[in-house]
Coordinates of C-alpha atoms and ligand atoms in Angstrom, one line a residue:
X1 CA 101.6 107.9 114.5
X2 CA 100.0 105.6 111.9
X3 CA 99.0 106.4 108.4
X4 CA 95.4 107.1 109.4
X5 CA 96.5 109.7 112.0
X6 CA 99.0 111.3 109.6
X7 CA 96.4 111.6 106.8
X8 CA 94.0 113.3 109.3
X9 CA 96.8 115.7 110.2
X10 CA 97.4 116.5 106.6
X11 CA 93.7 117.2 106.1
X12 CA 93.7 119.5 109.1
X13 CA 96.6 121.6 107.9
X14 CA 96.1 121.6 104.2
X15 CA 92.3 121.2 103.9
X16 CA 92.6 118.4 101.4
X17 CA 93.8 114.8 101.2
X18 CA 97.4 113.9 100.6
X19 CA 98.4 112.1 97.4
X20 CA 101.6 110.4 98.1
X21 CA 103.7 109.4 101.0
X22 CA 107.5 109.0 101.4
X23 CA 109.9 107.8 104.1
X24 CA 113.6 108.2 104.8
X25 CA 115.2 106.5 107.8
X26 CA 117.7 107.6 110.3
X27 CA 121.0 105.8 110.7
X28 CA 123.5 104.4 113.2
X29 CA 127.1 103.8 112.4
X30 CA 128.5 100.5 113.7
X31 CA 132.1 101.6 113.4
X32 CA 134.2 104.2 111.4
X33 CA 133.6 107.5 113.1
X34 CA 134.9 110.8 111.8
X35 CA 136.6 108.9 109.0
X36 CA 134.2 109.9 106.1
X37 CA 135.6 113.4 105.6
X38 CA 139.1 112.0 106.0
X39 CA 138.7 109.8 102.9
X40 CA 138.4 106.7 105.0
X41 CA 135.7 104.0 105.5
X42 CA 132.4 104.0 107.4
X43 CA 130.1 101.1 108.3
X44 CA 126.6 102.5 108.9
X45 CA 123.1 101.1 108.5
X46 CA 119.7 102.6 108.2
X47 CA 117.2 102.1 111.0
X48 CA 113.5 101.8 110.9
X49 CA 112.9 105.2 112.7
X50 CA 112.9 108.1 110.3
X51 CA 110.9 110.9 108.7
X52 CA 107.6 110.6 106.9
X53 CA 106.5 113.1 104.2
X54 CA 102.9 113.3 103.0
X55 CA 102.5 115.5 100.0
X56 CA 100.2 116.9 97.4
X57 CA 101.2 118.9 94.3
X58 CA 99.7 122.4 94.0
X59 CA 98.5 124.3 90.9
X60 CA 100.5 127.4 91.8
X61 CA 104.2 128.0 92.7
X62 CA 103.9 128.0 96.5
X63 CA 105.6 125.5 98.8
X64 CA 103.9 125.0 102.1
X65 CA 105.6 122.9 104.8
X66 CA 104.4 121.8 108.2
X67 CA 106.2 119.6 110.7
X68 CA 104.3 117.8 113.4
X69 CA 107.6 117.9 115.4
X70 CA 107.7 121.7 115.4
X71 CA 104.1 122.8 115.5
X72 CA 105.2 126.1 117.2
X73 CA 107.0 127.1 114.0
X74 CA 103.7 127.0 112.2
X75 CA 103.2 126.7 108.4
X76 CA 106.4 127.6 106.5
X77 CA 105.7 129.1 103.1
X78 CA 107.8 130.3 100.2
X79 CA 107.7 130.5 96.5
X80 CA 109.4 127.8 94.4
X81 CA 111.6 130.5 92.9
X82 CA 112.7 132.0 96.3
X83 CA 115.0 129.5 97.8
X84 CA 117.3 131.6 100.0
X85 CA 118.4 130.3 103.4
X86 CA 116.1 132.0 106.0
X87 CA 117.0 131.7 109.7
X88 CA 113.4 132.1 110.6
X89 CA 112.5 129.0 108.6
X90 CA 114.6 126.9 111.1
X91 CA 114.0 123.2 110.3
X92 CA 112.5 124.0 106.9
X93 CA 115.9 125.1 105.6
X94 CA 116.7 121.4 105.1
X95 CA 113.9 120.6 102.6
X96 CA 114.3 124.1 101.1
X97 CA 118.1 123.6 100.5
X98 CA 117.3 120.3 98.8
X99 CA 114.8 121.9 96.5
X100 CA 117.2 124.6 95.7
X101 CA 120.1 122.3 94.8
X102 CA 117.9 120.0 92.8
X103 CA 116.8 123.0 90.7
X104 CA 120.3 124.3 90.4
X105 CA 121.3 120.9 89.0
X106 CA 119.0 121.8 86.1
X107 CA 115.9 119.7 87.0
X108 CA 112.6 121.3 86.3
X109 CA 110.1 121.7 89.1
X110 CA 107.0 123.0 87.5
X111 CA 104.7 123.6 90.5
X112 CA 104.6 124.1 94.2
X113 CA 103.5 121.4 96.7
X114 CA 102.2 120.9 100.3
X115 CA 104.1 118.7 102.7
X116 CA 103.4 117.4 106.1
X117 CA 106.5 116.0 107.8
X118 CA 106.6 113.7 110.8
X119 CA 109.8 112.2 112.3
X120 CA 110.0 109.6 115.0
X121 CA 113.8 109.8 115.3
X122 CA 114.4 111.1 118.8
X123 CA 115.2 114.8 118.5
X124 CA 118.8 115.9 118.6
X125 CA 119.9 112.3 119.2
X126 CA 122.6 112.2 116.5
X127 CA 120.8 109.6 114.5
X128 CA 120.8 112.0 111.5
X129 CA 117.3 113.5 111.6
X130 CA 118.6 116.3 109.3
X131 CA 120.0 113.9 106.6
X132 CA 116.7 112.0 106.9
X133 CA 114.6 115.1 106.1
X134 CA 116.9 116.0 103.3
X135 CA 116.7 112.6 101.7
X136 CA 112.9 112.2 102.2
X137 CA 112.5 115.6 100.4
X138 CA 114.9 114.5 97.7
X139 CA 113.1 111.3 96.9
X140 CA 109.8 113.0 97.1
X141 CA 110.7 115.7 94.6
X142 CA 112.3 113.2 92.3
X143 CA 109.1 111.1 92.3
X144 CA 106.6 113.9 92.3
X145 CA 108.1 115.5 89.2
X146 CA 109.4 112.3 87.6
X147 CA 112.9 113.7 87.4
X148 CA 114.8 110.3 87.5
X149 CA 117.6 111.7 89.6
X150 CA 120.2 109.0 90.2
X151 CA 120.1 108.0 93.9
X152 CA 123.8 108.7 94.4
X153 CA 123.2 112.3 93.1
X154 CA 120.5 112.8 95.7
X155 CA 122.9 111.6 98.3
X156 CA 125.5 114.1 97.2
X157 CA 122.9 116.9 97.1
X158 CA 121.9 116.1 100.7
X159 CA 125.5 116.5 101.7
X160 CA 125.7 119.8 99.8
X161 CA 122.7 121.1 101.7
X162 CA 124.6 120.5 105.0
X163 CA 127.8 122.0 103.7
X164 CA 126.7 124.9 101.6
X165 CA 123.2 125.8 102.8
X166 CA 123.3 125.0 106.5
X167 CA 127.0 125.4 107.1
X168 CA 128.1 122.1 108.7
X169 CA 131.1 120.6 107.0
X170 CA 129.9 117.0 107.4
X171 CA 130.9 114.1 105.2
X172 CA 128.8 111.8 103.0
X173 CA 128.1 109.0 105.5
X174 CA 124.6 110.0 106.8
X175 CA 123.0 110.7 103.4
X176 CA 124.6 107.6 101.9
X177 CA 123.4 105.3 104.7
X178 CA 119.9 106.9 104.5
X179 CA 119.7 106.9 100.7
X180 CA 121.3 103.5 100.1
X181 CA 120.4 101.5 103.2
X182 CA 119.2 97.9 103.0
X183 CA 117.2 95.8 105.5
X184 CA 119.3 93.8 107.9
X185 CA 122.5 95.0 106.3
X186 CA 125.3 97.5 107.1
X187 CA 127.1 99.2 104.3
X188 CA 130.9 99.4 104.1
X189 CA 131.5 102.6 102.2
X190 CA 134.9 103.9 100.9
X191 CA 134.3 107.6 101.3
X192 CA 137.1 108.5 98.9
X193 CA 135.8 106.4 95.9
X194 CA 132.2 105.9 97.0
X195 CA 132.6 102.2 96.3
X196 CA 130.5 100.2 98.7
X197 CA 129.4 96.7 99.7
X198 CA 126.5 95.5 101.8
X199 CA 127.3 93.2 104.6
X200 CA 124.4 91.2 106.2
X201 CA 124.3 91.8 109.9
X202 CA 124.0 88.4 111.5
X203 CA 124.1 88.9 115.2
X204 CA 122.7 85.4 116.0
X205 CA 121.3 85.8 119.5
X206 CA 122.4 89.4 120.0
X207 CA 120.7 92.7 119.4
X208 CA 121.9 96.2 118.8
X209 CA 120.8 98.6 121.5
X210 CA 120.6 102.3 120.8
X211 CA 121.2 104.4 124.0
X212 CA 120.3 108.1 123.9
X213 CA 122.2 110.3 126.3
X214 CA 119.4 112.9 126.0
X215 CA 122.1 115.5 126.2
X216 CA 121.4 118.5 124.0
X217 CA 124.1 118.7 121.3
X218 CA 125.1 122.3 121.9
X219 CA 128.1 123.7 120.1
X220 CA 128.3 120.4 118.2
X221 CA 128.4 122.0 114.8
X222 CA 131.3 124.3 115.6
X223 CA 133.3 121.6 117.3
X224 CA 132.6 119.3 114.4
X225 CA 134.0 121.9 111.9
X226 CA 137.0 122.4 114.2
X227 CA 137.8 118.7 114.1
X228 CA 137.6 118.8 110.4
X229 CA 140.0 121.7 110.2
X230 CA 142.4 120.0 112.5
X231 CA 142.5 116.9 110.3
X232 CA 143.1 119.1 107.2
X233 CA 146.0 120.7 108.9
X234 CA 147.5 117.3 110.0
X235 CA 147.1 116.1 106.4
X236 CA 148.9 119.0 104.9
X237 CA 151.8 118.4 107.3
X238 CA 151.9 114.7 106.3
X239 CA 151.9 115.7 102.7
X240 CA 155.4 117.2 103.2
X241 CA 156.8 113.7 103.6
X242 CA 154.4 111.4 101.9
X243 CA 152.3 111.6 98.7
X244 CA 148.7 111.2 100.0
X245 CA 145.4 112.9 99.2
X246 CA 143.7 112.0 102.5
X247 CA 144.5 110.6 106.0
X248 CA 142.4 107.5 105.0
X249 CA 145.2 106.4 102.7
X250 CA 147.7 105.9 105.6
X251 CA 148.2 102.6 107.2
X252 CA 149.0 102.4 110.9
X253 CA 152.6 101.6 110.1
X254 CA 152.9 104.7 107.8
X255 CA 151.4 106.8 110.4
X256 CA 153.9 105.7 113.0
X257 CA 156.8 106.2 110.6
X258 CA 155.8 109.7 109.6
X259 CA 154.0 111.1 112.7
X260 CA 157.1 113.0 113.7
X261 CA 156.3 115.7 111.1
X262 CA 153.3 116.6 113.2
X263 CA 154.7 118.8 115.9
X264 CA 151.4 119.7 117.5
X265 CA 150.3 117.1 120.0
X266 CA 146.6 117.8 119.4
X267 CA 146.9 117.3 115.7
X268 CA 148.9 114.2 116.2
X269 CA 146.1 112.7 118.3
X270 CA 143.4 113.7 115.8
X271 CA 145.2 112.2 112.9
X272 CA 146.0 109.1 114.8
X273 CA 142.3 108.5 115.4
X274 CA 141.5 109.1 111.7
X275 CA 144.1 106.6 110.6
X276 CA 143.5 103.9 113.2
X277 CA 139.7 104.1 113.1
X278 CA 139.8 103.6 109.3
X279 CA 141.9 100.5 109.7
X280 CA 139.6 99.3 112.5
X281 CA 136.6 99.6 110.2
X282 CA 138.2 97.4 107.6
X283 CA 139.1 94.8 110.3
X284 CA 135.6 95.0 111.7
X285 CA 134.0 94.0 108.4
X286 CA 136.3 91.0 108.2
X287 CA 135.4 89.9 111.7
X288 CA 131.7 90.3 111.1
X289 CA 131.9 88.3 107.9
X290 CA 133.8 85.6 109.7
X291 CA 131.1 85.5 112.4
X292 CA 133.6 86.7 115.1
X293 CA 131.3 88.9 117.1
X294 CA 133.7 89.0 120.0
X295 CA 136.5 90.6 118.0
X296 CA 134.0 92.9 116.3
X297 CA 132.9 94.1 119.8
X298 CA 136.5 94.6 120.8
X299 CA 137.1 96.9 117.9
X300 CA 133.9 98.9 118.9
X301 CA 135.4 99.4 122.3
X302 CA 138.7 100.5 120.9
X303 CA 136.9 102.9 118.6
X304 CA 135.2 104.5 121.6
X305 CA 138.4 104.8 123.5
X306 CA 140.1 106.5 120.6
X307 CA 137.1 108.9 120.2
X308 CA 137.4 109.7 123.8
X309 CA 141.1 110.1 124.2
X310 CA 142.5 111.1 120.8
X311 CA 139.5 112.7 119.0
X312 CA 137.9 114.1 122.2
X313 CA 134.3 114.1 121.0
X314 CA 132.6 112.0 123.6
X315 CA 132.0 113.8 126.9
X316 CA 130.8 112.5 130.3
X317 CA 127.4 111.5 129.1
X318 CA 128.5 109.2 126.3
X319 CA 131.4 107.9 128.3
X320 CA 129.1 107.0 131.2
X321 CA 126.7 105.0 129.0
X322 CA 129.5 103.2 127.2
X323 CA 131.6 102.5 130.2
X324 CA 128.5 101.2 132.1
X325 CA 127.7 99.0 129.1
X326 CA 131.2 97.5 129.1
X327 CA 130.8 96.2 132.6
X328 CA 127.5 94.4 131.9
X329 CA 127.1 90.7 131.4
X330 CA 126.4 89.7 127.8
X331 CA 127.8 92.8 126.1
X332 CA 130.2 92.2 123.2
X333 CA 131.0 95.9 122.5
X334 CA 129.8 99.4 122.9
X335 CA 130.7 102.8 121.5
X336 CA 129.3 106.2 120.7
X337 CA 127.8 106.6 117.3
X338 CA 127.6 109.6 115.0
X339 CA 129.3 112.9 115.5
X340 CA 129.5 112.7 119.3
X341 CA 129.3 115.6 121.8
X342 CA 126.1 114.0 123.2
X343 CA 123.7 112.1 121.0
X344 CA 123.6 108.3 121.1
X345 CA 125.8 105.3 121.8
X346 CA 125.2 101.7 120.7
X347 CA 125.9 98.4 122.3
X348 CA 125.7 94.8 121.0
X349 CA 124.0 92.8 123.7
X350 CA 123.0 89.2 124.1
X351 CA 119.3 89.0 123.6
X352 CA 118.3 87.4 126.8
X353 CA 120.4 89.9 128.8
X354 CA 118.8 93.0 127.2
X355 CA 116.2 93.8 129.9
X356 CA 118.8 93.6 132.7
X357 CA 121.3 95.5 130.6
X358 CA 118.8 98.4 130.1
X359 CA 117.9 98.4 133.8
X360 CA 121.5 98.4 135.0
X361 CA 123.0 100.9 132.5
X362 CA 119.9 103.1 132.9
X363 CA 120.4 103.2 136.7
X364 CA 124.1 103.9 136.6
X365 CA 123.5 106.7 134.1
X366 CA 120.8 108.3 136.1
X367 CA 122.8 108.1 139.3
X368 CA 125.8 109.8 137.7
X369 CA 124.3 112.3 135.3
X370 CA 121.0 113.2 137.1
X371 CA 118.6 112.5 134.3
X372 CA 117.5 109.5 132.3
X373 CA 118.9 107.9 129.2
X374 CA 116.5 106.2 126.6
X375 CA 117.0 102.8 125.2
X376 CA 115.8 101.3 121.9
X377 CA 116.3 98.0 120.3
X378 CA 117.5 98.8 116.8
X379 CA 115.9 97.3 113.7
X380 CA 117.9 97.7 110.5
X381 CA 115.7 98.9 107.6
X382 CA 115.7 100.0 104.0
X383 CA 116.8 103.3 102.6
X384 CA 114.5 106.2 101.5
X385 CA 111.4 105.2 99.5
X386 CA 107.8 105.9 98.6
X387 CA 105.3 104.3 101.0
X388 CA 102.7 102.5 98.9
X389 CA 100.0 100.1 100.0
X390 CA 102.4 97.3 99.8
X391 CA 104.9 99.0 102.0
X392 CA 102.8 99.9 105.0
X393 CA 103.7 102.0 108.0
Ligands
GLA1 C1 128.1 113.3 111.5 C2 128.4 113.7 110.1 C3 129.0 112.5 109.3 C4 130.2 111.9 110.0 C5 129.9 111.6 111.5 C6 131.1 111.2 112.3 O1 127.1 112.3 111.6 O2 127.2 114.1 109.5 O3 129.3 112.9 108.0 O4 131.3 112.7 109.9 O5 129.3 112.8 112.1 O6 131.5 110.0 111.8

């Protein structure tokens, strides 16, 4: 949908013209999976798919939200002072939670507003559509009411919405990538200290392909929380023999020396992934900077294997896509991205081999799984922002 069509939709639903328009991207993570809540590193980037929010301030205290993606849910309405979680408000709990926590932080929001949301991130694809709607709401409220909220605080508030409003114990990666993303760059983020650096993605004649399993991510949230608990348990066992605050502080060598304190095999595997994946992420950055795409790809492949065997968050759909990718000509690496349990994988593919890659992997997937996967060539874009005439849709 372009700006014209969106403004027409706004007029249809709110009987007036919108005043301002905002955008927040989705994200992919190149490497460093399930490391953020373990105090490790992640290496994500913002993509050019995302969520648009067209808005107009109101005179009264009502908030009216409509999503083009969920027309069947109708217009969701509430008062600016009634910001309780409401199951019936489904998707609108994300913007509502954001509004609530911004207010709780002491910022004054003087009036209500109307918002039309439209997202072009494939639904349920694990490209962080929820963090995207949180961040677009945060940036919008900040600008509409001239609150001057530091961007990093909006990032933290987005995470708080997931953790304390929605009930998913996720880490900071998604909101950070979406809030702080930069065109053609990935961000190496230390999730313990929140120190970060941008790394230009120079893939020369290669492209990043996003592959959507189209598998519904059922039970994903409870499994996610379960993984997090398992890591916490492993950490507390390590703490009996070594002074650490998070699994991300362990080197591979330290893990090997001390792993005997973990008596449960499952916890041993989970923590192994957390430690090795963190180290892989640091190595990956070094290889990317040195222009060694081949080694970068190899680390991606190792990451997937570890997520499959030790962390057990892949499943047949993601494994089929990734394993089919590995056997294609011109592929330097492939892995699942995001939380797993369905969702998307990514592959780095030589540009001239992309059409053949899509055809072959698509066919293998369809034959094996019985329905189709979708493929997108990723463009790495900027983080959340207002869309003005200079920054067009
Ligand atoms: C989800 C969470 C992130 C991160 C990833 C796994 O996207 O929201 O915080 O934990 O899973 O790396």
